[in-house]
Amino acid sequence: MAATLGAIVEALGGQGIGDAGLAIERPAPLDTAGPRDIAFVAQARYASRIASTRAGVLIVPPALQAQAQARGACIVADDAYLYFARLTQWWRARHDPRPPARIHPTAVIDPAAVMGDGVDVGPCAVIEAGARVGDGARIGAHCVIGRDARVGVGTVLHPRVTLGERCHIGARGIVHSGAVIGADGFGFAPHQGRWIKIEQLGAVRIGDDVEIGANTCIDRGALDDTVIEDGVKLDNLVQIGHNVRVGAHTAMAGNAGVAGSADIGAHCTVGGGAIVLGHLKLADGVHVSAASVVTRSLLQPGQYTGMFPIDDNAAWEKNAASLKQLNRLRERLKAVEQALAQAQPNKKPDDA
Amino acid sequence: MAATLGAIVEALGGQGIGDAGLAIERPAPLDTAGPRDIAFVAQARYASRIASTRAGVLIVPPALQAQAQARGACIVADDAYLYFARLTQWWRARHDPRPPARIHPTAVIDPAAVMGDGVDVGPCAVIEAGARVGDGARIGAHCVIGRDARVGVGTVLHPRVTLGERCHIGARGIVHSGAVIGADGFGFAPHQGRWIKIEQLGAVRIGDDVEIGANTCIDRGALDDTVIEDGVKLDNLVQIGHNVRVGAHTAMAGNAGVAGSADIGAHCTVGGGAIVLGHLKLADGVHVSAASVVTRSLLQPGQYTGMFPIDDNAAWEKNAASLKQLNRLRERLKAVEQALAQAQPNKKPDDA
Amino acid sequence: MAATLGAIVEALGGQGIGDAGLAIERPAPLDTAGPRDIAFVAQARYASRIASTRAGVLIVPPALQAQAQARGACIVADDAYLYFARLTQWWRARHDPRPPARIHPTAVIDPAAVMGDGVDVGPCAVIEAGARVGDGARIGAHCVIGRDARVGVGTVLHPRVTLGERCHIGARGIVHSGAVIGADGFGFAPHQGRWIKIEQLGAVRIGDDVEIGANTCIDRGALDDTVIEDGVKLDNLVQIGHNVRVGAHTAMAGNAGVAGSADIGAHCTVGGGAIVLGHLKLADGVHVSAASVVTRSLLQPGQYTGMFPIDDNAAWEKNAASLKQLNRLRERLKAVEQALAQAQPNKKPDDA
């Protein structure tokens, strides 16, 4: 499980400095890397850690070359973090190649499903009539691909993914275990104190190069489809309601939730545990901080936040109690200002 | 996949206005509906959209009849939204009928399970000894029905639902993929810095007409049962702790969580990401806003909210910093008021 | 399904007071217990409930013995809650013994997996090459144990657990349905508006006596492993990001989320729905309240909270509106203080 410095540079480019035959055992974090490991320092603000790491090889940007070279072998790359990402991909492919594709004999594939070339299907996976699975796709154990669903070329469904009927996912996607794509959206009409189900007649359409985390849910649309555009990355336990659109290359962290019909732009990020309410619009380039709740459309790009700052419990209790009187405090302040203004007639209160 | 205006009115009632032979291809959202689609406008405040929609047929309440009729075909119904809900149900049943029930040969059904008439069991589903499945129920692929569990008449478990031993769900329920009903509640006694497990000896009892979302969890009770009453609707990724009661016709949106032994009334709603702490009581008709945290019993019906308003990050940072001094600000305001009162002896501060 | 008072005391110790032959049907909550049930009162503050319960037998600490004895049979134990926990364990083992271990014929076990003695494997479970399953472990229906994964002695995986390749769980663990251990961490390098995947080359290492809730996710590390130490208890729907460490005997309630590389100490508790941001350090003995967001390292033990207090919606709206002007209010207060100080030159404002 080793590679040489030379082999890495030959495969991934960059400028290799040091013994090309140097054996490297694994990519490692800067802190715990040892003399046979390769690590990276991508930003100048971490430059001070170059001197202290024990890593055998460092990947650095040109600005840090002198420092890195002074301590030993390195690879200089314009974007050291990107180089490192590509190194992990190369490492995985080299050291942990996928086993050859096979259809496991316990898989249950409807004769009316259309299977591409070189598709791998794991034990007990179920592929229903009319489903189409693209070339080189991998359908893990216990996956269920519903009627007329579609899996794009090279997409990997880890064990136990549900892709509901008529739902599509594009090429080169990755879906982690437990994800449910195409459950019914949450739609009911109230009637005499009861909820009357609105059948969810739409589906889910997912673009190319999308990654979906473990136990994440993407509901099918009520009438039109729920849409996840190309390059979107969703972490684990994310909830996407019906008829949501998630724009291209947007990323959402774990436990985030998006309510029905929200329209989220491209290149957005949504932090862990954040909630976006329904029917709102987020422009391209909106960044929602963790645990924040989006209660109105955000039409300008930028970073948005709303969370109560954590404090020791005693301090929080006092401030929270005062918070429940905040509007009253504001009125009292206004009264004070007016009283002062009367005493000093050339000034006046400035409350809007 | 088409229906005529006349066929819809014949099946669902209402007053059809226009050519009864008009062909309709699908129910559609008002915004995207075309001339062969049917859409609805339920509320007078959306009346302005009647003129602009391209929908071939509009479902409207009597108050909007004149406007709708002026532009073309329509169906007049007292509750247009309810009519629309029933239309989706009729449409689904008509255009996407369920395949005939079958027991898939890979299903693993214990001989001591009791299966009703016309039950459908999908591939690799497991039904253990003593379980009872009602007539016409559908058990999806990879479901696990534990020992002595019960599934009511006509209930649908989508693929990959776990119903733990001794847990019951009533008639006409719908459970989406990945839901786990009857995992152990989270109960431990602390002892010398360790957690000693309290075995969870209760079960889960779910009423009729309940819908449970994808990857939602309902824990079994510690001693008595966790109870979900008739008509409850739970969205995806909802957590219901042990010994909770959820009253009839209450609905909870995605990512909501209810801690152990909370007692939630009937006809409540809990917004997405909201948390209800343990051992609290919510009266009938309590509505908890999204992302709010219920930290005390709410004994009066009404809407309750607690969330930090989102803002651009710079503004949030300033306000959050001030918030950590809020109690101090309140004291300073009081001091100012007292100073003013001394200066103006006929007034006095009003801090409670 | 009954036990006598004498049998309980013989098995679990404590001082039995009353007829040793008294038949007990079940452990029950204090409120609903009947004359053939056993319940507990662990704390003096609940002493008033001793008189009103109908329980046939009460477990009490020595301080409550006199009161309990005055009303009937009881068991006196130093820690009544701990005694009760052990009673539930004894009850479960006695009345609901595990069926004998078997390998279900539909299980798919690679010949290169190493199976201990007395291992139980449920229907359709998949155990891949190189996996090692310890003596007496139970692998539920539809579980997937990846290549080279390890399950410790006596550990129970409920139906439908995924343990990814190279991930380890120690002895006597319990993992509930739907949990996903070892999905990829959420790691990407940004490049020209797209996300480039960082392959997650680490794994997950879980200690002994760990319990993991339904649909909880623990991601594999990027380079090093994600680590869950001995005795940790995670509730349902918890998200643990890559490279997190959760220290021994820490417990987290439902819907909690921990972002990547957070380092959480031992004997901590994290409340339901709380979020811990990435790369932070929590000392041993830190307790995070429900729904609070940890945005900075907490290096001192103690209770920490940050949540907006819930209120009726109208009050919340007013206070939330004022909150968005809080920093401005603070400035106005300072101006008022300065104006007063000028009027009363022997005093001065105290804003830091």
Coordinates of C-alpha atoms in Angstrom, one line a residue, chain A residues 125-328:
Chain A
A125 CA -31.3 -5.5 -4.5
V126 CA -34.6 -5.1 -6.2
I127 CA -34.9 -3.4 -9.7
E128 CA -38.5 -3.1 -10.9
A129 CA -40.1 -3.1 -14.3
G130 CA -39.2 -0.3 -16.6
A131 CA -36.2 0.9 -14.6
R132 CA -33.1 1.8 -16.5
V133 CA -29.6 1.5 -15.1
G134 CA -26.8 3.1 -17.0
D135 CA -23.5 1.5 -17.9
G136 CA -21.1 0.9 -15.1
A137 CA -23.5 1.8 -12.4
R138 CA -23.3 0.0 -9.1
I139 CA -26.4 -0.9 -7.2
G140 CA -25.6 -1.9 -3.6
A141 CA -27.1 -4.7 -1.5
H142 CA -30.7 -4.1 -0.5
C143 CA -31.3 -1.1 -2.8
V144 CA -34.8 -0.8 -4.3
I145 CA -35.1 0.9 -7.7
G146 CA -38.7 1.5 -8.4
R147 CA -40.7 1.2 -11.6
D148 CA -39.5 3.4 -14.4
A149 CA -36.8 4.9 -12.3
R150 CA -33.4 5.8 -13.9
V151 CA -29.8 5.6 -12.7
G152 CA -27.2 7.3 -14.8
V153 CA -23.9 6.0 -16.1
G154 CA -21.4 5.2 -13.5
T155 CA -23.6 6.2 -10.6
V156 CA -23.0 4.4 -7.3
L157 CA -25.8 3.6 -4.9
H158 CA -24.4 2.3 -1.7
P159 CA -26.3 -0.5 0.1
R160 CA -29.8 0.2 1.1
V161 CA -30.8 3.1 -1.1
T162 CA -34.4 3.6 -2.2
L163 CA -35.0 5.3 -5.5
G164 CA -38.8 5.6 -6.0
E165 CA -40.8 5.0 -9.1
R166 CA -40.2 7.4 -11.9
C167 CA -37.3 9.1 -10.1
H168 CA -34.1 9.8 -12.0
I169 CA -30.6 10.3 -11.0
G170 CA -27.9 11.3 -13.5
A171 CA -24.4 10.2 -14.2
R172 CA -21.5 9.8 -11.8
G173 CA -23.7 10.3 -8.7
I174 CA -23.0 8.8 -5.3
V175 CA -25.8 8.0 -2.9
H176 CA -25.1 6.7 0.6
S177 CA -26.8 4.1 2.6
G178 CA -30.3 4.7 3.8
A179 CA -31.1 7.6 1.5
V180 CA -34.7 7.7 0.4
I181 CA -35.4 9.4 -2.9
G182 CA -39.0 9.8 -3.9
A183 CA -41.1 9.2 -0.8
D184 CA -44.3 11.2 -0.8
G185 CA -44.2 14.9 -0.1
F186 CA -46.0 16.1 2.9
G187 CA -49.2 17.4 1.5
F188 CA -52.7 17.4 3.0
A189 CA -55.8 19.5 2.8
P190 CA -57.5 20.1 6.1
H191 CA -61.1 19.1 6.3
Q192 CA -63.3 19.0 9.4
G193 CA -60.3 18.6 11.7
R194 CA -58.7 15.8 9.6
W195 CA -56.0 15.8 7.0
I196 CA -57.0 14.6 3.5
K197 CA -54.0 13.3 1.5
I198 CA -52.9 15.0 -1.6
E199 CA -51.5 12.3 -3.7
Q200 CA -48.0 13.1 -4.8
L201 CA -48.0 12.7 -8.5
G202 CA -44.6 14.2 -9.3
A203 CA -41.2 12.6 -9.0
V204 CA -37.6 13.5 -8.3
R205 CA -35.1 14.6 -10.9
I206 CA -31.4 14.6 -9.9
G207 CA -28.7 15.9 -12.2
D208 CA -25.2 14.6 -12.8
D209 CA -22.3 14.5 -10.3
V210 CA -24.6 14.7 -7.3
E211 CA -23.7 13.2 -3.9
I212 CA -26.4 12.4 -1.4
G213 CA -25.6 11.5 2.2
A214 CA -26.7 8.6 4.4
N215 CA -30.4 8.6 5.5
T216 CA -31.1 11.8 3.6
C217 CA -34.6 12.2 2.2
I218 CA -35.7 13.9 -1.0
D219 CA -39.5 13.9 -1.5
R220 CA -41.2 13.6 -4.8
G221 CA -43.2 16.6 -6.1
A222 CA -46.9 17.0 -5.6
L223 CA -47.6 17.7 -9.3
D224 CA -44.3 18.8 -10.9
D225 CA -40.9 17.2 -9.9
T226 CA -38.5 18.0 -7.1
V227 CA -35.3 19.0 -8.8
I228 CA -31.7 18.6 -7.7
E229 CA -29.4 20.2 -10.2
D230 CA -25.9 19.1 -11.3
G231 CA -23.1 19.0 -8.8
V232 CA -25.2 19.3 -5.7
K233 CA -23.8 17.8 -2.5
L234 CA -26.1 16.9 0.4
D235 CA -24.7 15.6 3.6
N236 CA -26.4 13.0 5.9
L237 CA -29.9 13.3 7.4
V238 CA -30.9 16.2 5.2
Q239 CA -34.6 16.7 4.4
I240 CA -35.7 18.1 1.0
G241 CA -39.4 18.7 0.8
H242 CA -41.6 18.3 -2.3
N243 CA -41.2 20.6 -5.3
V244 CA -38.0 22.1 -3.9
R245 CA -35.3 23.1 -6.4
V246 CA -31.7 23.0 -5.3
G247 CA -29.5 24.8 -7.8
A248 CA -26.3 23.5 -9.3
H249 CA -23.3 23.0 -7.1
T250 CA -25.1 24.0 -3.9
A251 CA -24.0 22.1 -0.8
M252 CA -25.9 21.4 2.4
A253 CA -24.5 20.0 5.7
G254 CA -26.0 17.4 8.0
N255 CA -29.5 17.7 9.5
A256 CA -30.4 20.6 7.3
G257 CA -34.0 20.8 6.2
V258 CA -35.7 22.5 3.3
A259 CA -39.5 22.8 3.3
G260 CA -41.7 22.4 0.3
S261 CA -41.4 24.5 -2.9
A262 CA -38.4 26.4 -1.7
D263 CA -36.3 27.5 -4.6
I264 CA -32.6 27.5 -3.7
G265 CA -30.1 29.0 -6.1
A266 CA -26.8 27.7 -7.5
H267 CA -23.5 27.8 -5.5
C268 CA -25.3 28.2 -2.2
T269 CA -24.2 26.6 1.1
V270 CA -26.6 25.6 3.9
G271 CA -25.0 24.9 7.3
G272 CA -25.7 21.9 9.5
G273 CA -29.1 21.9 11.1
A274 CA -30.3 25.0 9.2
I275 CA -33.9 25.2 8.1
V276 CA -35.3 26.8 5.0
L277 CA -39.0 27.4 5.1
G278 CA -41.3 26.7 2.3
H279 CA -42.0 28.7 -0.9
L280 CA -39.0 31.0 -0.3
K281 CA -36.4 31.9 -2.9
L282 CA -32.6 32.0 -2.2
A283 CA -30.5 33.7 -4.8
D284 CA -27.4 32.1 -6.2
G285 CA -24.5 32.5 -3.8
V286 CA -26.5 32.7 -0.6
H287 CA -24.7 31.1 2.4
V288 CA -26.8 30.2 5.4
S289 CA -25.0 29.6 8.6
A290 CA -25.4 26.4 10.7
A291 CA -28.6 26.1 12.7
S292 CA -30.1 29.3 11.2
V293 CA -33.7 29.5 10.1
V294 CA -34.5 31.1 6.8
T295 CA -38.0 32.7 7.2
R296 CA -37.9 35.1 4.2
S297 CA -36.5 35.1 0.7
L298 CA -32.9 36.0 0.5
L299 CA -32.4 37.7 -2.9
Q300 CA -28.9 39.0 -2.5
P301 CA -25.8 36.7 -2.2
G302 CA -24.0 36.8 1.1
Q303 CA -23.8 35.1 4.4
Y304 CA -26.9 35.0 6.6
T305 CA -27.1 33.9 10.2
G306 CA -29.7 33.6 13.0
M307 CA -28.8 31.7 16.1
F308 CA -28.8 32.4 19.8
P309 CA -25.2 32.6 20.9
I310 CA -24.3 29.8 23.3
D311 CA -23.3 30.8 26.9
D312 CA -23.0 29.3 30.2
N313 CA -26.4 28.3 31.3
A314 CA -26.8 30.8 34.1
A315 CA -25.9 33.7 31.9
W316 CA -28.2 32.4 29.2
E317 CA -31.1 32.2 31.6
K318 CA -30.7 35.8 32.6
N319 CA -30.4 37.1 29.0
A320 CA -33.2 34.9 27.8
A321 CA -35.5 36.2 30.5
S322 CA -34.6 39.8 29.5
L323 CA -35.2 38.9 25.9
K324 CA -38.8 38.1 26.6
Q325 CA -39.1 41.8 27.7
L326 CA -37.0 43.2 24.9
N327 CA -39.8 45.1 23.2
R328 CA -40.8 46.5 26.6

